[in-house]
XYZ file of C-alpha atoms in Angstrom:
377
model
C 0.000 0.000 0.000
C 1.365 3.437 -0.973
C -0.317 6.062 1.190
C -1.213 9.428 -0.261
C 0.723 11.133 2.530
C 2.611 9.022 5.065
C 3.066 11.439 7.966
C 4.722 8.859 10.186
C 7.435 8.284 7.594
C 7.811 11.995 6.883
C 8.227 12.953 10.542
C 10.378 9.885 11.114
C 13.006 11.469 8.872
C 13.718 13.928 11.706
C 12.734 11.783 14.671
C 15.757 12.451 16.865
C 15.693 16.221 16.277
C 11.952 16.457 16.935
C 12.183 14.445 20.140
C 15.026 16.634 21.403
C 13.039 19.798 20.594
C 9.999 18.456 22.445
C 12.079 17.460 25.452
C 13.691 20.898 25.516
C 10.237 22.479 25.765
C 9.181 20.053 28.488
C 12.355 20.786 30.421
C 11.831 24.539 30.064
C 8.490 24.461 31.870
C 7.207 27.182 29.497
C 4.480 26.189 27.037
C 3.020 29.390 25.507
C 4.579 32.631 24.237
C 8.063 31.525 25.188
C 11.493 31.224 23.635
C 10.555 28.456 21.167
C 7.805 30.631 19.693
C 10.048 33.698 19.469
C 12.782 31.633 17.814
C 10.479 30.095 15.216
C 8.796 33.411 14.427
C 12.204 35.000 13.856
C 13.491 32.140 11.721
C 10.312 31.867 9.638
C 10.195 35.636 9.011
C 13.812 35.479 7.840
C 13.048 32.475 5.664
C 10.008 34.078 4.011
C 11.686 37.475 3.759
C 9.423 39.671 5.891
C 9.950 41.809 8.979
C 7.242 40.089 10.991
C 5.906 36.604 11.651
C 3.064 36.199 14.132
C 2.305 32.653 15.228
C -1.413 31.820 15.439
C -3.522 28.741 16.082
C -4.108 27.665 12.449
C -4.209 28.837 8.852
C -7.860 29.875 8.903
C -7.204 32.107 11.901
C -4.237 33.629 10.079
C -6.419 34.804 7.189
C -9.303 35.782 9.456
C -7.069 37.893 11.677
C -5.510 39.702 8.713
C -8.933 40.834 7.527
C -10.111 41.578 11.055
C -7.032 43.732 11.638
C -7.730 45.748 8.500
C -11.265 46.351 9.797
C -9.960 47.454 13.199
C -7.477 49.753 11.462
C -10.299 51.393 9.504
C -9.167 50.111 6.105
C -12.182 47.854 5.585
C -15.712 47.631 6.886
C -18.506 45.080 6.843
C -19.955 44.655 3.362
C -16.693 45.382 1.546
C -15.609 42.925 -1.139
C -12.585 40.656 -1.391
C -11.701 39.023 -4.709
C -10.715 35.371 -4.273
C -10.160 32.391 -6.616
C -13.289 30.316 -7.163
C -11.454 26.978 -6.969
C -9.810 27.545 -3.584
C -10.252 25.485 -0.438
C -13.195 26.841 1.526
C -11.019 28.246 4.347
C -10.012 31.180 2.125
C -13.672 32.137 1.754
C -14.614 31.374 5.371
C -12.073 33.969 6.507
C -13.826 36.563 4.349
C -17.382 35.809 5.392
C -16.484 35.434 9.086
C -15.565 39.122 8.964
C -18.886 39.931 7.246
C -17.016 40.799 4.077
C -18.234 39.656 0.667
C -16.263 37.116 -1.391
C -16.151 37.792 -5.127
C -15.211 34.547 -6.844
C -12.965 34.723 -9.909
C -12.275 31.750 -12.170
C -8.774 30.256 -12.425
C -6.745 30.037 -15.599
C -7.036 26.520 -17.081
C -3.310 26.655 -17.871
C -2.112 27.397 -14.327
C -5.087 26.505 -12.056
C -4.390 29.831 -10.282
C -6.615 32.916 -10.247
C -6.847 34.276 -13.797
C -5.187 37.684 -13.776
C -7.057 38.638 -16.964
C -10.350 38.398 -15.032
C -9.375 40.196 -11.824
C -9.792 43.799 -12.931
C -13.282 43.270 -14.330
C -14.369 41.917 -10.917
C -13.466 45.167 -9.150
C -16.326 47.364 -7.903
C -16.441 50.493 -5.698
C -16.714 48.126 -2.677
C -13.587 46.085 -3.496
C -10.901 46.432 -0.856
C -8.586 43.469 -1.389
C -7.486 40.660 -3.659
C -6.711 37.352 -1.955
C -4.511 35.129 -4.070
C -4.159 31.479 -3.073
C -1.015 29.568 -4.003
C -2.985 26.413 -4.706
C -1.262 23.036 -5.064
C 2.001 24.690 -3.969
C 2.218 26.839 -7.138
C 2.927 30.559 -7.144
C -0.276 32.462 -7.953
C 1.249 35.937 -8.022
C 1.800 37.776 -11.294
C 3.128 41.243 -12.046
C -0.276 42.079 -13.491
C -2.029 41.280 -10.206
C 0.456 43.407 -8.299
C -0.061 46.313 -10.694
C -3.867 46.029 -10.521
C -3.736 46.222 -6.722
C -1.458 49.260 -6.814
C -3.574 51.062 -9.422
C -6.831 50.497 -7.535
C -5.467 50.914 -4.007
C -6.311 47.327 -3.012
C -4.678 45.215 -0.335
C -3.005 42.084 -1.692
C -3.406 39.160 0.708
C -1.724 35.796 0.148
C -3.118 32.481 1.277
C 0.185 30.635 1.501
C -1.166 27.541 3.246
C 0.059 25.221 0.488
C 3.274 26.843 -0.734
C 5.902 27.147 2.001
C 9.234 27.787 0.303
C 7.814 28.542 -3.136
C 9.447 31.337 -5.148
C 8.063 33.989 -7.447
C 10.263 33.769 -10.512
C 13.623 32.100 -10.043
C 14.938 32.755 -6.534
C 13.468 36.267 -6.536
C 11.036 36.445 -3.605
C 9.178 33.773 -1.699
C 5.419 33.467 -1.580
C 4.289 34.931 1.699
C 6.352 38.090 1.061
C 4.741 39.269 -2.190
C 1.662 41.073 -0.868
C 0.676 43.222 2.079
C 0.181 40.189 4.341
C 0.059 36.421 4.094
C -1.609 33.629 6.031
C 0.208 30.324 6.506
C -1.093 26.963 7.683
C 1.114 24.391 9.381
C -1.527 21.654 9.402
C 0.318 18.309 9.672
C -0.129 17.489 5.966
C 1.490 20.709 4.711
C 5.014 20.872 3.286
C 5.966 22.510 6.588
C 3.670 20.645 8.931
C 3.319 20.692 12.701
C 2.229 17.736 14.839
C -1.115 19.424 15.376
C -2.723 22.685 14.331
C -0.639 25.824 13.907
C -0.422 28.831 11.618
C 1.222 32.203 11.104
C 0.900 35.620 9.502
C 3.832 37.250 7.718
C 3.966 40.939 6.814
C 6.237 43.981 6.564
C 3.502 46.232 7.975
C 4.419 47.133 11.568
C 0.952 48.405 12.508
C -0.781 45.389 10.990
C 1.546 42.980 12.803
C 0.968 44.750 16.114
C -2.816 44.637 15.653
C -2.853 40.954 14.659
C -0.674 39.994 17.606
C -3.104 41.728 19.959
C -6.227 40.317 18.287
C -4.891 36.782 18.675
C -4.152 37.411 22.351
C -7.686 38.226 23.528
C -7.417 41.675 21.945
C -4.667 42.613 24.373
C -1.276 44.292 24.017
C -0.877 44.368 27.789
C -2.083 41.686 30.167
C -5.627 42.343 31.432
C -5.914 45.444 29.220
C -8.041 44.751 26.109
C -8.186 47.137 23.179
C -10.161 44.848 20.841
C -12.788 42.118 21.030
C -10.099 39.552 20.380
C -9.754 35.801 20.439
C -7.334 33.177 21.683
C -5.240 32.243 18.650
C -1.652 31.448 19.516
C 0.896 28.897 18.426
C 2.144 26.796 21.350
C 5.740 26.158 22.314
C 5.723 22.481 21.301
C 4.484 23.169 17.773
C 6.848 26.117 17.375
C 9.825 23.984 18.430
C 8.844 21.166 16.061
C 8.314 23.579 13.168
C 11.696 25.174 13.792
C 13.312 21.743 13.365
C 11.398 20.979 10.174
C 12.041 24.452 8.737
C 15.741 23.558 8.526
C 14.860 20.699 6.177
C 12.138 22.404 4.145
C 14.185 23.313 1.086
C 15.582 19.794 0.775
C 12.098 18.316 1.274
C 10.671 20.587 -1.404
C 13.464 19.627 -3.787
C 12.618 15.950 -3.343
C 8.989 16.754 -4.171
C 10.181 18.624 -7.279
C 12.288 15.661 -8.359
C 9.310 13.312 -8.033
C 7.053 15.751 -9.882
C 9.621 16.000 -12.686
C 9.462 12.234 -13.128
C 5.673 12.345 -13.307
C 5.912 15.126 -15.893
C 8.417 13.183 -18.007
C 7.124 9.650 -17.693
C 3.329 9.700 -17.383
C 1.954 9.154 -20.874
C -1.708 8.234 -21.169
C -4.421 10.138 -23.022
C -6.846 9.227 -20.228
C -4.644 10.824 -17.543
C -3.910 14.482 -18.239
C -1.243 16.467 -16.420
C -2.943 19.729 -17.397
C -6.605 20.601 -17.267
C -6.612 21.120 -21.034
C -4.164 18.396 -22.079
C -0.656 17.017 -21.599
C 1.248 19.822 -23.330
C 4.078 21.230 -21.270
C 3.906 24.677 -19.748
C 5.224 27.445 -21.998
C 8.631 28.867 -21.090
C 7.226 32.333 -20.315
C 4.495 30.870 -18.090
C 6.766 28.486 -16.218
C 9.288 31.260 -15.567
C 6.986 32.700 -12.881
C 5.307 29.477 -11.758
C 7.583 27.807 -9.256
C 5.881 24.960 -7.423
C 6.755 23.110 -4.240
C 4.199 20.439 -5.199
C 2.116 20.342 -2.065
C -0.350 18.593 -4.357
C 0.378 16.856 -7.663
C -2.925 16.930 -9.566
C -3.849 14.847 -12.579
C -7.093 15.162 -14.506
C -9.377 12.622 -16.083
C -12.899 12.619 -17.464
C -13.067 9.203 -15.763
C -11.671 10.458 -12.454
C -13.709 8.177 -10.170
C -12.809 5.095 -12.210
C -9.159 6.113 -12.112
C -9.271 6.579 -8.346
C -10.905 3.167 -7.839
C -8.386 1.526 -10.187
C -5.444 2.975 -8.259
C -7.006 1.982 -4.934
C -7.472 -1.579 -6.191
C -3.741 -1.583 -6.949
C -2.693 -0.257 -3.555
C -2.314 3.463 -4.353
C -4.089 5.934 -2.082
C -5.221 9.210 -3.666
C -7.267 12.272 -2.709
C -9.519 14.767 -4.470
C -8.839 18.500 -4.056
C -11.706 19.221 -3.838
C -14.850 17.182 -4.589
C -17.318 20.074 -4.048
C -16.417 23.651 -5.072
C -17.142 26.455 -2.596
C -20.005 27.934 -4.614
C -21.813 24.586 -4.435
C -21.444 24.115 -0.674
C -24.617 24.073 1.427
C -23.225 26.769 3.738
C -23.122 29.306 0.883
C -26.598 29.279 -0.700
C -26.035 32.862 -1.865
C -23.345 31.540 -4.247
C -25.347 28.671 -5.739
C -26.481 30.747 -8.715
C -22.927 31.218 -9.992
C -21.801 29.477 -13.164
C -18.060 28.791 -12.946
C -17.265 26.200 -15.640
C -13.480 26.099 -15.228
C -13.758 25.629 -11.470
C -16.464 23.004 -11.898
C -14.326 21.059 -14.377
C -11.383 21.087 -11.972
C -13.521 19.778 -9.122
C -15.063 17.156 -11.409
C -11.833 15.815 -12.935
C -9.003 16.454 -10.432
C -7.216 13.587 -8.668
C -4.188 14.071 -6.390
C -1.525 11.382 -6.504
C 1.215 10.771 -3.893
C 4.113 13.239 -4.071
C 6.129 13.765 -0.893
C 9.690 13.686 0.395
C 9.526 10.260 2.064
C 8.595 8.383 -1.122
C 11.053 5.951 -2.642
C 11.994 5.858 -6.320
C 10.382 2.422 -6.526
C 7.074 3.791 -5.262
C 7.169 6.575 -7.842
C 7.851 4.040 -10.576
C 4.908 1.895 -9.463
C 2.544 4.886 -9.642
C 3.804 5.920 -13.088
C 3.416 2.380 -14.431
C -0.132 2.119 -13.098
C -1.134 5.495 -14.542
C 0.248 4.543 -17.922
C -1.587 1.197 -17.830
C -5.025 2.699 -17.047
C -7.463 1.874 -19.859
């Protein structure tokens, strides 16, 4: 059996270092807002390339607190609009609606699966205050055009970097998480940089925003027992921070292993029934790929016979996942979005299948998956 994501094997790669980090926290007797958290926040900010990193409880809180902070700072108010990709995971949209803001869903480009920068400007209205790009599948979603649109219209650019830790915009230029005004990060255990529980962070260069988010996540308090905002409890704990600091040291090597596996899939999968692109198996153009680094959090394939393909792989011992079976605008919790017609998004959700692609896989396992994909009839 080849698991989709074998977390025990992945974390086992650093077993001794993780155990030492955990023991150090236990020996310290300090479990929240201590040295391990300060150390990880400093190291992750340096890694991403921002002045600030604020540890929070999870990725959803990271995005929610960014928007909430902008409201508290007077830059947004209830009823304002945030442009967001239609094919994202629902957490991106939950963060918007939790703040009583309005999500404006924009289709992705079939070529990149990221928000289509040719559609963003036409979605702007007098109520638009921000564009939230989501680096889905571990691919960079930012483009110069999106950055220019935000500057021209005075919009905040927010990154959902839950799936793309260590991903670059263009070749070694800047990392995702440092491209906009603020970014939310998830360290859910299955992420490229995963904790052993829930954890998240915000990165930003904005001093005032960082200060507000830090207070909002600490019961709305800058000073103990003095509360400036109606805040919440959203803090990373010392154990998760210490574990993440260990795994951060290995992140680039882990991402490179994912890239090597993905390169084999790109070279060796050859089956008209299993597409590597939404529109076909053609390779990405040089100009497009130049800005589309990927750390392959997810390796998606596409098939008009997706469910048959998934069952076939399962019968042959290969575990897969679907990202995601129901698009946000078809979810029961968002009846106000049910009227939308989003054909590109709907095709992705109908045909996408995620195959194993992670740093603990062996070459033999990769070969088995390639052979099975090529043999699907």
